[in-house]
PDB file of C-alpha atoms in Angstrom:
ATOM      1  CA  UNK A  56      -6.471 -13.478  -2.233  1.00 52.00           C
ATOM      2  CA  UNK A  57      -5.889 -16.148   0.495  1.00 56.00           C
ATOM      3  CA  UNK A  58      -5.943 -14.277   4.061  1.00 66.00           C
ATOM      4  CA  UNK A  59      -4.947 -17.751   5.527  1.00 74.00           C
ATOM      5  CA  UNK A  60      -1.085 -17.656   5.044  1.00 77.00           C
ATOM      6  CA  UNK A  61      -1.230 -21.263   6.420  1.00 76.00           C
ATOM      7  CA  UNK A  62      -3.617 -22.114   3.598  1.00 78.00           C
ATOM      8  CA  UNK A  63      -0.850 -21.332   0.846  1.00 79.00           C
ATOM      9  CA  UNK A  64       1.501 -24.154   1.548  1.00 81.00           C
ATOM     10  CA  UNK A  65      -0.798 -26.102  -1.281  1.00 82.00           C
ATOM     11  CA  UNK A  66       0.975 -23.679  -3.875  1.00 79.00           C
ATOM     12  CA  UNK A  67       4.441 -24.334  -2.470  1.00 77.00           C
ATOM     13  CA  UNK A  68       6.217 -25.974  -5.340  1.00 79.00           C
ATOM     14  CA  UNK A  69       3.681 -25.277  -7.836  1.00 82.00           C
ATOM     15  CA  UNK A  70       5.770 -22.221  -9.046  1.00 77.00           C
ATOM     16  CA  UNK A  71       9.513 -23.385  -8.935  1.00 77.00           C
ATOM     17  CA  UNK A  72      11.079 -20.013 -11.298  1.00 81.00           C
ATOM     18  CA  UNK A  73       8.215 -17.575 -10.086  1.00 82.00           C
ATOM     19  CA  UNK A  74       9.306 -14.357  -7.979  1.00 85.00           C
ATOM     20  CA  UNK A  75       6.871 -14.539  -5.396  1.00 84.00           C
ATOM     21  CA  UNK A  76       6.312 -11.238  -3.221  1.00 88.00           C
ATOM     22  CA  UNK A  77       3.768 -11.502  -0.486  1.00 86.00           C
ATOM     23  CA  UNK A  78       0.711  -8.602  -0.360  1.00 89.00           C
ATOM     24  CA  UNK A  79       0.100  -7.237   3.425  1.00 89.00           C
ATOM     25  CA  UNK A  80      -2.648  -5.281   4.688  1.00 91.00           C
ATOM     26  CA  UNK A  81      -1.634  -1.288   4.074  1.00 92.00           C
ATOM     27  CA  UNK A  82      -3.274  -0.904   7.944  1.00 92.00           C
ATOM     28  CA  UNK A  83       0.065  -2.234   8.254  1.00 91.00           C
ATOM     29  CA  UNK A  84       2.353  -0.706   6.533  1.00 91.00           C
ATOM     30  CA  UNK A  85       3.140   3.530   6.865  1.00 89.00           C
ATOM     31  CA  UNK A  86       4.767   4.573   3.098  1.00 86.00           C
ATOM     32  CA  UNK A  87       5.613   8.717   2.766  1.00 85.00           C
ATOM     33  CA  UNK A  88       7.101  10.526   0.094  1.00 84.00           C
ATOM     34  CA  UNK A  89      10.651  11.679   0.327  1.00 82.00           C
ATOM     35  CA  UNK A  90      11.542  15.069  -0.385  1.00 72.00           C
ATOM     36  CA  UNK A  91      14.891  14.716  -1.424  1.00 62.00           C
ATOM     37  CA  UNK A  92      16.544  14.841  -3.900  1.00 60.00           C
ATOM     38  CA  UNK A  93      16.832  10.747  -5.276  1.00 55.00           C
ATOM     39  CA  UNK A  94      20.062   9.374  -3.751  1.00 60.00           C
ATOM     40  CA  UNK A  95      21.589   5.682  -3.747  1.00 68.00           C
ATOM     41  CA  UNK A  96      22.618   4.044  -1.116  1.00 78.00           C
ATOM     42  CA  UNK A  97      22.791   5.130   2.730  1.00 83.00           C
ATOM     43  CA  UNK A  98      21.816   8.449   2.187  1.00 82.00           C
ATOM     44  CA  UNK A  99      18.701   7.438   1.039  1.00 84.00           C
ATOM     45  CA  UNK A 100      18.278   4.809   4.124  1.00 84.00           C
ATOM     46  CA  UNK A 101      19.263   7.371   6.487  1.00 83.00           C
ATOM     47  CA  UNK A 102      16.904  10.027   5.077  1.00 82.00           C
ATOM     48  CA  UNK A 103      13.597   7.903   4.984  1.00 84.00           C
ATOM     49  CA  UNK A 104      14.832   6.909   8.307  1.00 84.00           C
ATOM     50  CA  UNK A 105      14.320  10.257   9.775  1.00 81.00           C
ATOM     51  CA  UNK A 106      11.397  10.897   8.152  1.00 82.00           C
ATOM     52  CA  UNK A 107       9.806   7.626   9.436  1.00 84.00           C
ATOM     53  CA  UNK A 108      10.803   8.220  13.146  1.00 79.00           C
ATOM     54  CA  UNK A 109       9.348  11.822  12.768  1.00 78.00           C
ATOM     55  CA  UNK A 110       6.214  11.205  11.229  1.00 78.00           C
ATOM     56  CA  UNK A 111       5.492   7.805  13.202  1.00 82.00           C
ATOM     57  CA  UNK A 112       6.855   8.787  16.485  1.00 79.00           C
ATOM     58  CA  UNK A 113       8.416   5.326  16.779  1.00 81.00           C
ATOM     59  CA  UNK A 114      11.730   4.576  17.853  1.00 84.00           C
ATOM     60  CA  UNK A 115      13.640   3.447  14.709  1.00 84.00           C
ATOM     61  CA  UNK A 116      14.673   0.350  17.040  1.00 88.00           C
ATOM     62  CA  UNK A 117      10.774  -0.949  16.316  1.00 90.00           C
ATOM     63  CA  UNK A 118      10.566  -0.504  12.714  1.00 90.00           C
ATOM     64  CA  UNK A 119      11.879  -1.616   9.871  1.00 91.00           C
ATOM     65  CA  UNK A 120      12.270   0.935   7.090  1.00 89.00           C
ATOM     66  CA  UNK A 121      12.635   1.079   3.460  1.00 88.00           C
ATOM     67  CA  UNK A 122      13.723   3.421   1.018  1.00 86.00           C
ATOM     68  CA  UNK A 123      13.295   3.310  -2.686  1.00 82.00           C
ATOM     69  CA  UNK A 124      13.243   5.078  -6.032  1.00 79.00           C
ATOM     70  CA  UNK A 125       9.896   5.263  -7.675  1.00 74.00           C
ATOM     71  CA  UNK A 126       9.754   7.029 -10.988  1.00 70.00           C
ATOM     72  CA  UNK A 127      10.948  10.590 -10.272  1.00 73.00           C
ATOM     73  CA  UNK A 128      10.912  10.500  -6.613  1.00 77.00           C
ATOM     74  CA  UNK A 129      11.873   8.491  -3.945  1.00 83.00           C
ATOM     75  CA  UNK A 130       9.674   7.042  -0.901  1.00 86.00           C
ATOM     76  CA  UNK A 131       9.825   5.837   2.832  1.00 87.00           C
ATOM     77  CA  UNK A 132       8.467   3.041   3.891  1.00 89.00           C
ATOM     78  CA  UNK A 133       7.923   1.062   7.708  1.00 91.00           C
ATOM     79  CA  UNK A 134       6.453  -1.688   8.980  1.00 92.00           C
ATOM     80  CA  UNK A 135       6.958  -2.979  13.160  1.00 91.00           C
ATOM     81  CA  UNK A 136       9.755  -4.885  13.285  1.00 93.00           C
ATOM     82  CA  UNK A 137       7.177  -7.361  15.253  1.00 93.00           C
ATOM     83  CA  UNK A 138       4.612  -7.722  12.521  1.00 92.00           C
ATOM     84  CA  UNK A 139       7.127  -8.010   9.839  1.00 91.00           C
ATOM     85  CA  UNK A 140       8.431 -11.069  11.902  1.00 91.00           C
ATOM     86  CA  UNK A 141       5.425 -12.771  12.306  1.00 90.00           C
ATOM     87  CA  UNK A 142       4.946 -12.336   8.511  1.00 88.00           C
ATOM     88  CA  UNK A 143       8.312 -14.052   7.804  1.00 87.00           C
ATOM     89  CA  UNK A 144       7.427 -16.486   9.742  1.00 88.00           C
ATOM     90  CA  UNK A 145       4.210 -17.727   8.440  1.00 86.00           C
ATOM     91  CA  UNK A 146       5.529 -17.422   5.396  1.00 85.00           C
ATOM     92  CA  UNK A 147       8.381 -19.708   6.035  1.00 85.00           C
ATOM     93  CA  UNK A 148       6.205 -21.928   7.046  1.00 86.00           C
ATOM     94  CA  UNK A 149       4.217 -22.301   4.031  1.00 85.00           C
ATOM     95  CA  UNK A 150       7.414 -23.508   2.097  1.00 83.00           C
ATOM     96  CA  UNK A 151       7.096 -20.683  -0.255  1.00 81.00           C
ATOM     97  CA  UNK A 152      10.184 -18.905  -1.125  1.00 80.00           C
ATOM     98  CA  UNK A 153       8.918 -15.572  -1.285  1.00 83.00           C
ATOM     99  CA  UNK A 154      11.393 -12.397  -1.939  1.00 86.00           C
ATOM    100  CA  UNK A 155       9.737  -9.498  -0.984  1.00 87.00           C
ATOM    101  CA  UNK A 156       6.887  -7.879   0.959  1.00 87.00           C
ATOM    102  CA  UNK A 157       4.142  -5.257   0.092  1.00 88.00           C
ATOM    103  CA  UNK A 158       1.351  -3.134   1.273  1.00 90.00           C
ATOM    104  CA  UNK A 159      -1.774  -4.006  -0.775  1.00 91.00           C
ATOM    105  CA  UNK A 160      -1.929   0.042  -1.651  1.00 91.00           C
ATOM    106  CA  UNK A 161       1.354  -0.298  -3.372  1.00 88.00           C
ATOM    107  CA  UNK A 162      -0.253  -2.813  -6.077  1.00 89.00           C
ATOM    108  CA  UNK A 163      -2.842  -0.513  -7.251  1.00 90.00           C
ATOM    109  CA  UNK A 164      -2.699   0.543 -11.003  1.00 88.00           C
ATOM    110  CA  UNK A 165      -1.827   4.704 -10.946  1.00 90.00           C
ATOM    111  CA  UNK A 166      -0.891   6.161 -13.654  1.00 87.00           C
ATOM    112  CA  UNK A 167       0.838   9.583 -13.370  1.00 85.00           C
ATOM    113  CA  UNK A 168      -1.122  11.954 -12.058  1.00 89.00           C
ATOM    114  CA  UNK A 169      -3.368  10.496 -10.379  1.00 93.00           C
ATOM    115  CA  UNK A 170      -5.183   9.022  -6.889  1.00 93.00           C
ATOM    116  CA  UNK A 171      -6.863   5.768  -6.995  1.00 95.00           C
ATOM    117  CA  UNK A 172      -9.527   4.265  -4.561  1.00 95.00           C
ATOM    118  CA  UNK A 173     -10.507   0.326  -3.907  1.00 95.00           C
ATOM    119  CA  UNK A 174     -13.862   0.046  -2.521  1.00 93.00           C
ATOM    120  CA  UNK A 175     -14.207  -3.775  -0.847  1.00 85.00           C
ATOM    121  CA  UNK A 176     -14.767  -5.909   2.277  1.00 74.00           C
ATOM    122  CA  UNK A 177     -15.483  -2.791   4.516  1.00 87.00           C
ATOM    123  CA  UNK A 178     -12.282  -0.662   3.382  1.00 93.00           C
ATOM    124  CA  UNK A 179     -10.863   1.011   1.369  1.00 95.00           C
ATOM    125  CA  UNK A 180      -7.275   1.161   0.044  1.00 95.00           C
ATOM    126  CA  UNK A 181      -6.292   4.301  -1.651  1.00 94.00           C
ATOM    127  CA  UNK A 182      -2.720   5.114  -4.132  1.00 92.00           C
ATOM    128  CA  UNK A 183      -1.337   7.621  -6.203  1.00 89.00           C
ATOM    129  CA  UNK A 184       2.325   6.428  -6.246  1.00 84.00           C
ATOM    130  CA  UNK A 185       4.150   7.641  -3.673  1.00 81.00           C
ATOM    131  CA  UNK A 186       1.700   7.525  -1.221  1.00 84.00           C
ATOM    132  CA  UNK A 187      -1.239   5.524   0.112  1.00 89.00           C
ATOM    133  CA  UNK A 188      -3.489   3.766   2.721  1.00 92.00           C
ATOM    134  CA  UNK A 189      -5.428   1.293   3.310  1.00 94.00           C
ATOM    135  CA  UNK A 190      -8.719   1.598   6.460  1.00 94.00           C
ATOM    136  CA  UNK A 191     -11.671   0.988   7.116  1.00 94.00           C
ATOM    137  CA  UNK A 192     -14.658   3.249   5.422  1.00 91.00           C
ATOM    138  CA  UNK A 193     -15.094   5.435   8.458  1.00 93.00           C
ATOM    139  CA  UNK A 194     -11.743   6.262   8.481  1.00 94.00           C
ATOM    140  CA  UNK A 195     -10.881   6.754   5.369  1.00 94.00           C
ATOM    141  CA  UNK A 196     -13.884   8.997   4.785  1.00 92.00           C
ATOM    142  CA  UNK A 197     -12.283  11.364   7.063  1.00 93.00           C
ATOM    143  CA  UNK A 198      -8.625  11.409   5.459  1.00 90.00           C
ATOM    144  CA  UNK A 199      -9.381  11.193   2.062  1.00 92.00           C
ATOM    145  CA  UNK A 200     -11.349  14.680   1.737  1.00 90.00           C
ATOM    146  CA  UNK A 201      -8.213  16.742   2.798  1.00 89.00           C
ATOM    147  CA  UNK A 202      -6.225  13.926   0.144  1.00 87.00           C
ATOM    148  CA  UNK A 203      -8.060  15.362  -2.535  1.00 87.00           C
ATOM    149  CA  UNK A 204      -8.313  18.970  -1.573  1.00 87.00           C
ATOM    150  CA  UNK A 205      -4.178  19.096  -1.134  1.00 87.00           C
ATOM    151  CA  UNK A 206      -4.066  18.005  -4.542  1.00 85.00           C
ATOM    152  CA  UNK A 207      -6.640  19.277  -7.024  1.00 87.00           C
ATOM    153  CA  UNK A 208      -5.323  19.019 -10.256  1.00 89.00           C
ATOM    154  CA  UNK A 209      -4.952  14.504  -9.659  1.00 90.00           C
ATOM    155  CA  UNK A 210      -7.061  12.640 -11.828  1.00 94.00           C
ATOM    156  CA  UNK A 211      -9.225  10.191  -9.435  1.00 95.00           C
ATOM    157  CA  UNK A 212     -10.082   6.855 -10.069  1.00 95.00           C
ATOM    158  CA  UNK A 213     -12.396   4.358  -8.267  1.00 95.00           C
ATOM    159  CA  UNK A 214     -12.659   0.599  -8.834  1.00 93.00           C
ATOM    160  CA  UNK A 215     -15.253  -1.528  -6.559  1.00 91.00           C
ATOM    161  CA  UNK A 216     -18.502  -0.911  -4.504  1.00 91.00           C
ATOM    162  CA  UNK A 217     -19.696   2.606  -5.592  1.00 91.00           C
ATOM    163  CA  UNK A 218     -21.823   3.430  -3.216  1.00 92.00           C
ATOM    164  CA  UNK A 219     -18.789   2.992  -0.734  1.00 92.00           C
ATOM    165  CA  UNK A 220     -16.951   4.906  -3.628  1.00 94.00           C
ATOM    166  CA  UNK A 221     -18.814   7.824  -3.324  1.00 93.00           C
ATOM    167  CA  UNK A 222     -19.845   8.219   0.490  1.00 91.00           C
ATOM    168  CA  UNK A 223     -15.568   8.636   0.738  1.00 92.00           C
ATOM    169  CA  UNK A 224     -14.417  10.235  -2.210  1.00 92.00           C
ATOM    170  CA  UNK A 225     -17.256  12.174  -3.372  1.00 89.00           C
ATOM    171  CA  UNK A 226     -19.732  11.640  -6.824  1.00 88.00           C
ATOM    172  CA  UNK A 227     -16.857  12.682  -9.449  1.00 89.00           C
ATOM    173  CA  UNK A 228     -14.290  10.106 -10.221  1.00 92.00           C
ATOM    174  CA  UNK A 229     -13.557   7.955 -12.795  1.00 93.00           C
ATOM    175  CA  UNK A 230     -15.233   4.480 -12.308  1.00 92.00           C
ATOM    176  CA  UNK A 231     -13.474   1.718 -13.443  1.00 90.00           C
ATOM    177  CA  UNK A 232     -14.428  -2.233 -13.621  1.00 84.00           C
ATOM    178  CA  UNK A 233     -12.368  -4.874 -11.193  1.00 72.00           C
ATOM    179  CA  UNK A 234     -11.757  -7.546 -13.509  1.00 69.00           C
ATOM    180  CA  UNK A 235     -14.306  -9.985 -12.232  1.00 64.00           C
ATOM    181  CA  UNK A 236     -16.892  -7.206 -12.931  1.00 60.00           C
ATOM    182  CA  UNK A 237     -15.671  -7.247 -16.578  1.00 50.00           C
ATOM    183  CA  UNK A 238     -17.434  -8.993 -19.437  1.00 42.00           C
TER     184      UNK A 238
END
């Protein structure tokens, strides 16, 4: 939860054996589904490649890319080249030995079949697996509509603010407890 990257050097050393992997903003991060059938390898790189440059129209020079199996599927996913650096290199800096970096929207809890929505600090991050975003509540208020009308039959779950919740996703959803709301 610390947004000062500076501020985790305390922790470096605390957690010798731990596999540490970093959480970024999903503002920052573009992740697609690939439609193709899951391959190993290059073909899999070069495929989410070509999705990326399409759908971003960015020059694969300026982005790093990612391609992965996820359950059934596979997905695409970029960040800048330039963020990712500066990233890196505050993380370095900390003394932490972290070995990978996410987008916060990848760390949600969705089960199969589902979308979920995080209402908090004036956005909202949304999942369902092999896709997701994170923005602020204006604009995800405007995407998340034609989300849920492309795909009818997903469950939807909301966690946070509900008010928030609702004025973006609508009154019926599933509302589930963060867990400092629980008992």
């Amino acid at each position: 939860r610390e947004t000062d990257v500076a501020a985790l050097s305390s922790l470096a050393g605390k957690f010798p054996d731990a596999r540490i992997v970093a959480v970024a903003p999903g503002e920052q991060a573009a992740l697609r589904p690939l439609e193709a059938p899951a391959r190993a390898g290059e073909k899999l790189q070069a495929a989410a490649r070509l999705l990326l440059e399409d759908e971003l129209g960015e020059p694969l020079e300026d982005l790093h890319t990612v391609a992965a199996i996820r359950g059934d599927g596979a997905i695409a996913a970029a960040m800048s080249k330039s963020v990712l650096a500066r990233w890196l290199d505050a993380l370095d800096e900390t003394g932490l030995s972290v070995s990978g970096l996410t987008a916060d929207y990848l760390s949600l809890p969705v089960g199969a079949g589902e979308w979920v929505f995080v209402a908090g600090r004036d956005r909202i991050i949304a999942s369902r697996g092999d896709a997701g975003f994170a923005a602020d509540a204006a604009l995800a208020a405007s995407l998340a509509p034609g989300i849920i009308r492309s795909d009818p039959e997903r469950h939807i779950a909301g966690y946070g603010d509900e008010r928030a919740l609702v004025s973006v996703i609508g009154p019926i959803f599933e509302r589930r407890t963060l867990n400092h709301e629980a008992d």
